[in-house]
mmCIF file of C-alpha atoms in Angstrom:
data_model
loop_
_atom_site.group_PDB
_atom_site.id
_atom_site.type_symbol
_atom_site.label_atom_id
_atom_site.label_comp_id
_atom_site.label_asym_id
_atom_site.label_seq_id
_atom_site.Cartn_x
_atom_site.Cartn_y
_atom_site.Cartn_z
ATOM 1 C CA MET G 1 0.000 0.000 0.000
ATOM 2 C CA LEU G 2 1.297 3.461 -0.877
ATOM 3 C CA LYS G 3 2.120 5.522 2.215
ATOM 4 C CA LEU G 4 1.375 9.210 2.097
ATOM 5 C CA GLY G 5 1.789 11.923 4.711
ATOM 6 C CA VAL G 6 -0.172 15.004 5.742
ATOM 7 C CA ALA G 7 1.441 18.030 7.385
ATOM 8 C CA THR G 8 -0.366 21.085 8.766
ATOM 9 C CA GLY G 9 1.284 24.483 8.460
ATOM 10 C CA PHE G 10 0.142 25.739 11.885
ATOM 11 C CA SER G 11 -2.482 25.007 14.481
ATOM 12 C CA ILE G 12 -6.174 24.852 13.627
ATOM 13 C CA LEU G 13 -6.855 27.470 16.266
ATOM 14 C CA LEU G 14 -4.544 29.932 14.550
ATOM 15 C CA ILE G 15 -6.149 29.194 11.187
ATOM 16 C CA ALA G 16 -9.650 29.828 12.530
ATOM 17 C CA CYS G 17 -8.539 33.142 13.973
ATOM 18 C CA THR G 18 -6.699 34.317 10.851
ATOM 19 C CA LEU G 19 -9.744 33.646 8.690
ATOM 20 C CA PHE G 20 -11.182 36.864 10.068
ATOM 21 C CA ASN G 21 -8.046 38.846 9.161
ATOM 22 C CA SER G 22 -8.186 40.006 5.531
ATOM 23 C CA ASN G 23 -4.517 41.126 5.598
ATOM 24 C CA VAL G 24 -3.064 37.660 6.136
ATOM 25 C CA LYS G 25 -0.466 36.812 3.479
ATOM 26 C CA THR G 26 -0.679 33.567 1.505
ATOM 27 C CA LYS G 27 0.451 30.631 3.650
ATOM 28 C CA ALA G 28 0.138 26.890 3.317
ATOM 29 C CA ILE G 29 -1.987 25.383 6.072
ATOM 30 C CA ALA G 30 -1.754 21.730 5.055
ATOM 31 C CA ARG G 31 0.231 19.460 2.755
ATOM 32 C CA VAL G 32 -0.318 16.100 1.111
ATOM 33 C CA ASN G 33 2.943 15.213 -0.647
ATOM 34 C CA SER G 34 3.474 18.019 -3.192
ATOM 35 C CA ASP G 35 -0.076 19.406 -2.929
ATOM 36 C CA TYR G 36 -0.682 22.331 -0.596
ATOM 37 C CA LEU G 37 -3.825 23.887 0.866
ATOM 38 C CA TYR G 38 -3.550 27.645 1.361
ATOM 39 C CA ILE G 39 -5.236 30.033 3.732
ATOM 40 C CA GLU G 40 -7.048 31.798 0.839
ATOM 41 C CA ASP G 41 -8.630 28.462 -0.123
ATOM 42 C CA ILE G 42 -10.696 28.541 3.062
ATOM 43 C CA VAL G 43 -11.031 32.269 3.693
ATOM 44 C CA ASN G 44 -14.816 32.182 3.066
ATOM 45 C CA LEU G 45 -15.345 28.838 4.769
ATOM 46 C CA VAL G 46 -16.443 30.061 8.190
ATOM 47 C CA PRO G 47 -19.689 32.131 8.220
ATOM 48 C CA PRO G 48 -19.734 35.401 10.198
ATOM 49 C CA GLY G 49 -20.846 35.139 13.805
ATOM 50 C CA ILE G 50 -19.544 31.587 14.332
ATOM 51 C CA SER G 51 -17.804 30.976 17.670
ATOM 52 C CA LYS G 52 -14.081 30.211 17.793
ATOM 53 C CA GLU G 53 -14.761 26.642 18.912
ATOM 54 C CA ASP G 54 -17.178 25.983 16.020
ATOM 55 C CA SER G 55 -14.762 27.643 13.596
ATOM 56 C CA ILE G 56 -12.044 25.209 14.658
ATOM 57 C CA VAL G 57 -14.369 22.240 14.020
ATOM 58 C CA ILE G 58 -15.422 23.543 10.577
ATOM 59 C CA VAL G 59 -11.855 24.268 9.469
ATOM 60 C CA ARG G 60 -10.421 20.982 10.726
ATOM 61 C CA SER G 61 -13.222 19.010 9.079
ATOM 62 C CA PHE G 62 -12.600 20.760 5.756
ATOM 63 C CA ILE G 63 -8.845 20.141 5.930
ATOM 64 C CA ASP G 64 -9.373 16.458 6.754
ATOM 65 C CA ARG G 65 -11.760 16.037 3.805
ATOM 66 C CA TRP G 66 -9.322 17.819 1.486
ATOM 67 C CA ALA G 67 -6.500 15.547 2.642
ATOM 68 C CA SER G 68 -8.618 12.405 2.301
ATOM 69 C CA LYS G 69 -9.483 13.241 -1.306
ATOM 70 C CA LYS G 70 -5.848 13.950 -2.180
ATOM 71 C CA LEU G 71 -4.726 10.720 -0.536
ATOM 72 C CA LEU G 72 -7.442 8.659 -2.207
ATOM 73 C CA ILE G 73 -6.690 9.965 -5.701
ATOM 74 C CA LYS G 74 -3.002 9.180 -5.244
ATOM 75 C CA VAL G 75 -3.779 5.672 -4.068
ATOM 76 C CA ALA G 76 -6.224 5.197 -6.950
ATOM 77 C CA GLU G 77 -3.688 6.409 -9.522
ATOM 78 C CA VAL G 78 -1.125 3.923 -8.235
ATOM 79 C CA ASN G 79 -3.420 0.934 -7.853
ATOM 80 C CA LEU G 80 -5.815 1.164 -10.814
ATOM 81 C CA ASN G 81 -4.664 -0.734 -13.874
ATOM 82 C CA SER G 82 -3.637 1.169 -16.987
ATOM 83 C CA THR G 83 -6.681 0.035 -18.995
ATOM 84 C CA LYS G 84 -9.144 1.484 -16.501
ATOM 85 C CA LYS G 85 -7.165 4.703 -16.185
ATOM 86 C CA ALA G 86 -7.080 5.097 -19.970
ATOM 87 C CA THR G 87 -10.849 4.565 -20.109
ATOM 88 C CA PHE G 88 -11.448 7.158 -17.377
ATOM 89 C CA ASP G 89 -9.073 9.648 -19.033
ATOM 90 C CA THR G 90 -11.066 9.299 -22.263
ATOM 91 C CA LEU G 91 -14.337 9.868 -20.398
ATOM 92 C CA ILE G 92 -12.899 12.914 -18.633
ATOM 93 C CA GLN G 93 -11.707 14.387 -21.927
ATOM 94 C CA GLN G 94 -15.079 13.727 -23.566
ATOM 95 C CA TYR G 95 -16.882 15.287 -20.598
ATOM 96 C CA LYS G 96 -14.725 18.408 -20.938
ATOM 97 C CA ILE G 97 -15.500 18.592 -24.671
ATOM 98 C CA ASP G 98 -19.235 18.173 -24.000
ATOM 99 C CA LEU G 99 -19.248 20.865 -21.289
ATOM 100 C CA TYR G 100 -17.359 23.398 -23.400
ATOM 101 C CA THR G 101 -19.360 22.856 -26.593
ATOM 102 C CA LYS G 102 -22.692 22.775 -24.744
ATOM 103 C CA ALA G 103 -21.910 26.034 -22.914
ATOM 104 C CA TYR G 104 -20.756 27.707 -26.138
ATOM 105 C CA LEU G 105 -23.776 26.618 -28.166
ATOM 106 C CA GLU G 106 -26.196 27.596 -25.388
ATOM 107 C CA GLU G 107 -24.668 31.078 -25.272
ATOM 108 C CA ILE G 108 -24.942 31.501 -29.053
ATOM 109 C CA VAL G 109 -28.506 30.156 -29.086
ATOM 110 C CA LYS G 110 -29.484 32.404 -26.176
ATOM 111 C CA ARG G 111 -28.240 35.488 -28.011
ATOM 112 C CA THR G 112 -29.603 34.712 -31.465
ATOM 113 C CA THR G 113 -32.757 32.607 -31.130
ATOM 114 C CA ASP G 114 -35.994 34.415 -31.936
ATOM 115 C CA THR G 115 -38.234 33.565 -28.975
ATOM 116 C CA VAL G 116 -41.372 35.160 -30.426
ATOM 117 C CA ILE G 117 -43.800 32.442 -31.557
ATOM 118 C CA THR G 118 -47.096 33.613 -33.030
ATOM 119 C CA ASP G 119 -50.501 32.081 -32.396
ATOM 120 C CA LYS G 120 -50.647 31.194 -36.075
ATOM 121 C CA GLU G 121 -47.467 29.121 -35.783
ATOM 122 C CA LEU G 122 -48.793 27.407 -32.669
ATOM 123 C CA LYS G 123 -52.162 26.613 -34.268
ATOM 124 C CA ASN G 124 -50.554 25.297 -37.447
ATOM 125 C CA TYR G 125 -48.267 23.018 -35.473
ATOM 126 C CA TYR G 126 -51.201 21.878 -33.337
ATOM 127 C CA GLN G 127 -53.329 21.024 -36.378
ATOM 128 C CA GLU G 128 -50.474 19.088 -37.962
ATOM 129 C CA ASN G 129 -49.588 17.139 -34.825
ATOM 130 C CA LYS G 130 -52.664 17.061 -32.579
ATOM 131 C CA GLU G 131 -52.990 13.283 -32.865
ATOM 132 C CA ASN G 132 -49.739 13.079 -30.918
ATOM 133 C CA PHE G 133 -51.131 15.143 -28.048
ATOM 134 C CA LYS G 134 -53.530 12.910 -26.117
ATOM 135 C CA THR G 135 -54.691 13.703 -22.581
ATOM 136 C CA ASN G 136 -53.081 11.756 -19.725
ATOM 137 C CA GLY G 137 -56.134 12.328 -17.547
ATOM 138 C CA THR G 138 -59.496 14.085 -17.460
ATOM 139 C CA LEU G 139 -59.582 17.813 -18.195
ATOM 140 C CA VAL G 140 -62.402 20.074 -16.997
ATOM 141 C CA ARG G 141 -63.589 23.607 -17.631
ATOM 142 C CA LEU G 142 -65.739 24.930 -14.798
ATOM 143 C CA ARG G 143 -66.591 27.838 -12.571
ATOM 144 C CA PHE G 144 -67.437 27.669 -8.869
ATOM 145 C CA ILE G 145 -67.932 29.645 -5.683
ATOM 146 C CA ASN G 146 -67.751 28.631 -2.024
ATOM 147 C CA LEU G 147 -70.153 30.716 0.072
ATOM 148 C CA LYS G 148 -71.100 30.775 3.747
ATOM 149 C CA LYS G 149 -74.745 29.703 4.190
ATOM 150 C CA ASP G 150 -75.472 32.560 6.584
ATOM 151 C CA ASN G 151 -74.437 35.242 4.075
ATOM 152 C CA PRO G 152 -77.284 37.830 3.960
ATOM 153 C CA ARG G 153 -77.057 37.873 0.132
ATOM 154 C CA TYR G 154 -76.980 34.062 -0.129
ATOM 155 C CA GLU G 155 -79.938 33.670 -2.513
ATOM 156 C CA LEU G 156 -78.945 36.629 -4.658
ATOM 157 C CA ILE G 157 -75.355 35.368 -5.032
ATOM 158 C CA LYS G 158 -76.568 31.836 -5.830
ATOM 159 C CA ASN G 159 -78.991 33.073 -8.486
ATOM 160 C CA LYS G 160 -76.390 35.372 -10.019
ATOM 161 C CA PHE G 161 -73.933 32.486 -10.190
ATOM 162 C CA PHE G 162 -76.210 30.078 -12.015
ATOM 163 C CA ASP G 163 -77.523 32.857 -14.265
ATOM 164 C CA PHE G 164 -73.977 33.951 -15.021
ATOM 165 C CA ARG G 165 -73.663 37.049 -17.235
ATOM 166 C CA LYS G 166 -70.714 39.159 -18.352
ATOM 167 C CA SER G 167 -72.732 42.239 -17.472
ATOM 168 C CA ASP G 168 -72.533 41.188 -13.791
ATOM 169 C CA LYS G 169 -68.794 41.866 -13.623
ATOM 170 C CA LYS G 170 -69.183 44.724 -11.142
ATOM 171 C CA PHE G 171 -71.466 42.614 -8.987
ATOM 172 C CA TRP G 172 -68.797 39.921 -8.656
ATOM 173 C CA GLU G 173 -66.066 42.495 -8.053
ATOM 174 C CA THR G 174 -68.158 43.663 -5.084
ATOM 175 C CA TYR G 175 -69.206 40.316 -3.657
ATOM 176 C CA SER G 176 -66.151 38.164 -4.388
ATOM 177 C CA MET G 177 -64.628 39.451 -1.127
ATOM 178 C CA GLN G 178 -67.449 37.664 0.715
ATOM 179 C CA LEU G 179 -66.657 34.296 -0.870
ATOM 180 C CA ASN G 180 -64.456 31.649 0.770
ATOM 181 C CA SER G 181 -63.050 30.740 -2.647
ATOM 182 C CA PHE G 182 -64.047 31.103 -6.276
ATOM 183 C CA ALA G 183 -63.064 30.618 -9.913
ATOM 184 C CA PHE G 184 -65.072 32.387 -12.577
ATOM 185 C CA ASN G 185 -63.021 31.780 -15.709
ATOM 186 C CA ASP G 186 -64.501 28.626 -17.222
ATOM 187 C CA SER G 187 -62.396 28.975 -20.363
ATOM 188 C CA ILE G 188 -59.366 27.578 -18.514
ATOM 189 C CA TRP G 189 -58.767 23.832 -18.661
ATOM 190 C CA THR G 190 -58.114 22.271 -15.272
ATOM 191 C CA GLU G 191 -56.716 18.836 -14.451
ATOM 192 C CA LEU G 192 -58.966 16.660 -12.319
ATOM 193 C CA SER G 193 -56.404 16.559 -9.506
ATOM 194 C CA GLN G 194 -56.843 20.325 -9.132
ATOM 195 C CA VAL G 195 -60.627 19.958 -9.080
ATOM 196 C CA TYR G 196 -60.310 17.586 -6.118
ATOM 197 C CA LEU G 197 -58.279 20.224 -4.278
ATOM 198 C CA LYS G 198 -60.650 23.096 -5.043
ATOM 199 C CA LEU G 199 -63.846 21.091 -4.514
ATOM 200 C CA PRO G 200 -63.078 18.577 -1.731
ATOM 201 C CA PHE G 201 -66.542 16.993 -1.838
ATOM 202 C CA ILE G 202 -65.585 15.549 -5.248
ATOM 203 C CA ASN G 203 -63.211 12.571 -5.154
ATOM 204 C CA PRO G 204 -62.146 9.694 -7.438
ATOM 205 C CA ASP G 205 -64.951 7.501 -6.102
ATOM 206 C CA ASN G 206 -67.832 9.885 -6.870
ATOM 207 C CA ARG G 207 -66.342 11.930 -9.731
ATOM 208 C CA ASP G 208 -68.682 10.367 -12.314
ATOM 209 C CA ASP G 209 -71.648 11.788 -10.386
ATOM 210 C CA TYR G 210 -70.320 15.339 -10.667
ATOM 211 C CA ILE G 211 -67.864 15.671 -13.555
ATOM 212 C CA VAL G 212 -70.390 15.792 -16.393
ATOM 213 C CA THR G 213 -70.506 18.365 -19.199
ATOM 214 C CA GLY G 214 -73.198 20.987 -18.533
ATOM 215 C CA LYS G 215 -73.897 19.832 -14.955
ATOM 216 C CA SER G 216 -74.938 22.357 -12.294
ATOM 217 C CA ILE G 217 -74.008 21.435 -8.714
ATOM 218 C CA GLN G 218 -75.096 22.748 -5.327
ATOM 219 C CA LYS G 219 -73.412 21.087 -2.351
ATOM 220 C CA SER G 220 -73.667 22.193 1.285
ATOM 221 C CA GLU G 221 -71.438 21.038 4.130
ATOM 222 C CA ALA G 222 -70.106 22.472 7.426
ATOM 223 C CA GLY G 223 -71.985 25.774 7.091
ATOM 224 C CA ASN G 224 -70.727 26.413 3.562
ATOM 225 C CA SER G 225 -72.239 25.937 0.125
ATOM 226 C CA TYR G 226 -70.471 25.107 -3.111
ATOM 227 C CA PHE G 227 -72.079 26.211 -6.351
ATOM 228 C CA VAL G 228 -70.477 24.672 -9.427
ATOM 229 C CA LYS G 229 -71.131 24.800 -13.149
ATOM 230 C CA ILE G 230 -69.274 22.239 -15.256
ATOM 231 C CA SER G 231 -68.769 23.692 -18.714
ATOM 232 C CA THR G 232 -66.859 20.971 -20.602
ATOM 233 C CA VAL G 233 -65.221 17.636 -19.813
ATOM 234 C CA ILE G 234 -62.561 15.860 -21.879
ATOM 235 C CA ASP G 235 -61.717 12.334 -20.772
ATOM 236 C CA LYS G 236 -58.382 10.536 -20.770
ATOM 237 C CA ASN G 237 -56.744 9.590 -24.103
ATOM 238 C CA GLN G 238 -58.654 12.252 -26.041
ATOM 239 C CA ILE G 239 -56.985 14.944 -28.154
ATOM 240 C CA ALA G 240 -55.963 17.693 -25.761
ATOM 241 C CA PRO G 241 -57.443 21.146 -26.508
ATOM 242 C CA PHE G 242 -55.252 23.826 -28.060
ATOM 243 C CA GLU G 243 -55.542 26.303 -25.167
ATOM 244 C CA TYR G 244 -54.445 23.660 -22.676
ATOM 245 C CA LEU G 245 -51.473 22.678 -24.838
ATOM 246 C CA LYS G 246 -50.454 26.222 -25.767
ATOM 247 C CA PRO G 247 -47.573 26.585 -23.233
ATOM 248 C CA THR G 248 -46.265 23.116 -24.150
ATOM 249 C CA LEU G 249 -46.525 23.822 -27.873
ATOM 250 C CA LYS G 250 -44.541 27.014 -27.409
ATOM 251 C CA GLU G 251 -41.753 25.089 -25.641
ATOM 252 C CA VAL G 252 -41.763 22.415 -28.350
ATOM 253 C CA LEU G 253 -41.473 24.970 -31.157
ATOM 254 C CA LEU G 254 -38.844 26.955 -29.277
ATOM 255 C CA ASN G 255 -36.728 23.835 -28.713
ATOM 256 C CA LYS G 256 -37.203 22.876 -32.371
ATOM 257 C CA ARG G 257 -35.994 26.323 -33.382
ATOM 258 C CA LYS G 258 -32.965 26.006 -31.092
ATOM 259 C CA LEU G 259 -32.032 22.577 -32.470
ATOM 260 C CA GLU G 260 -32.260 23.891 -36.034
ATOM 261 C CA LEU G 261 -29.997 26.801 -35.091
ATOM 262 C CA ILE G 262 -27.459 24.452 -33.462
ATOM 263 C CA LYS G 263 -27.374 22.306 -36.609
ATOM 264 C CA LYS G 264 -26.875 25.444 -38.686
ATOM 265 C CA ILE G 265 -24.005 26.614 -36.464
ATOM 266 C CA GLU G 266 -22.324 23.198 -36.601
ATOM 267 C CA LYS G 267 -22.622 23.130 -40.408
ATOM 268 C CA GLU G 268 -21.250 26.664 -40.772
ATOM 269 C CA ILE G 269 -18.281 25.863 -38.525
ATOM 270 C CA THR G 270 -17.538 22.717 -40.530
ATOM 271 C CA ASP G 271 -17.942 24.481 -43.898
ATOM 272 C CA ASP G 272 -15.639 27.313 -42.789
ATOM 273 C CA ALA G 273 -13.024 24.820 -41.608
ATOM 274 C CA ILE G 274 -13.124 23.026 -44.993
ATOM 275 C CA LYS G 275 -12.877 26.344 -46.829
ATOM 276 C CA ASP G 276 -9.882 27.438 -44.723
ATOM 277 C CA LYS G 277 -8.181 24.027 -45.158
ATOM 278 C CA LYS G 278 -8.432 23.378 -41.412
ATOM 279 C CA TYR G 279 -10.547 20.252 -41.908
ATOM 280 C CA GLU G 280 -9.839 17.513 -44.411
ATOM 281 C CA VAL G 281 -10.977 13.941 -44.846
ATOM 282 C CA TYR G 282 -8.341 11.752 -46.467
ATOM 283 C CA LYS G 283 -9.557 9.247 -49.018
#
C-alpha cells in the first residue's frame, strides 16, 4: 500500500482566527505530498458570527476532507490498472468537450434565437400534430364559488352564479370578497387533480356523479355551500385542446428552433473549416 503523509502548516486554532483577518499573506496550512492547501482556499469557509470553537471544528473538518481526497486519488492512480485509467481519461476528456461545446452553443442560441412564436405558428403546429397530443387524464372547464350559508345575500349570489352574465362583472367584483373561494373563468382547462383540491366533496370515487358536461351542482357542508357549473369535460386519451397545450406547444417549437440553429451553427463551422483548409478527410 502506498504511504502518504499530511502536514499542517500551523495550528487549527490559529487558522480559525486568521480567517477573520483580511490582511493575512498567503500561507500553506496543510500538505499532502506536493499538494498544498492555502489560507485563501478557506477564507470564506467560516460564516460570520460563528464561535471560535465551532470555527475550529469547521476548518479541521474541511482540511481532513481535502487531505482524504488527495490521498485517495493518489492511491487510486497507483493501484488502478492502466486500462481502466485510460478509459477514465477518455471519459474525462469527452466530458470536458461536451461541457465546453454545450456552454458555447447555449450562449450563441441564447443570443440569437428568436423567442417570439405567433398564435398562427402554434395553431398550425397543433393542427399538424394534434394526434400526438392525447390527454393523460381528465380535463375540466368549470366555474365555482364557495359561500357561507349565513351570508345575507346568499340567494342573490346563488342566483347570479347560475344565471352567469358578463354584465354582472361589477357585482362579482363587489361580492367576491365575501366568498371563501371562487373561480369564474370557465375557459381555462383544469386537471382533475386540481378539481379535487378546489372542490373537496368531489373525489375519485364519486367523480362520475359530478364531472359531467353541462352539470350544475349545489353542495352544502359544514356551514358552507359550493355552487359549481361544469362547462366541458374531456376524458383521458382524447386529443388535448389547443388552449391547454399552448404553453407546451410554445416550448416544443422553441426547442425545435434552437435545435435547427445548433445544426446550422455546426454546419457553418464545418464548412468554414473546410474552406480554410483546417478540416480535411483523407480518401
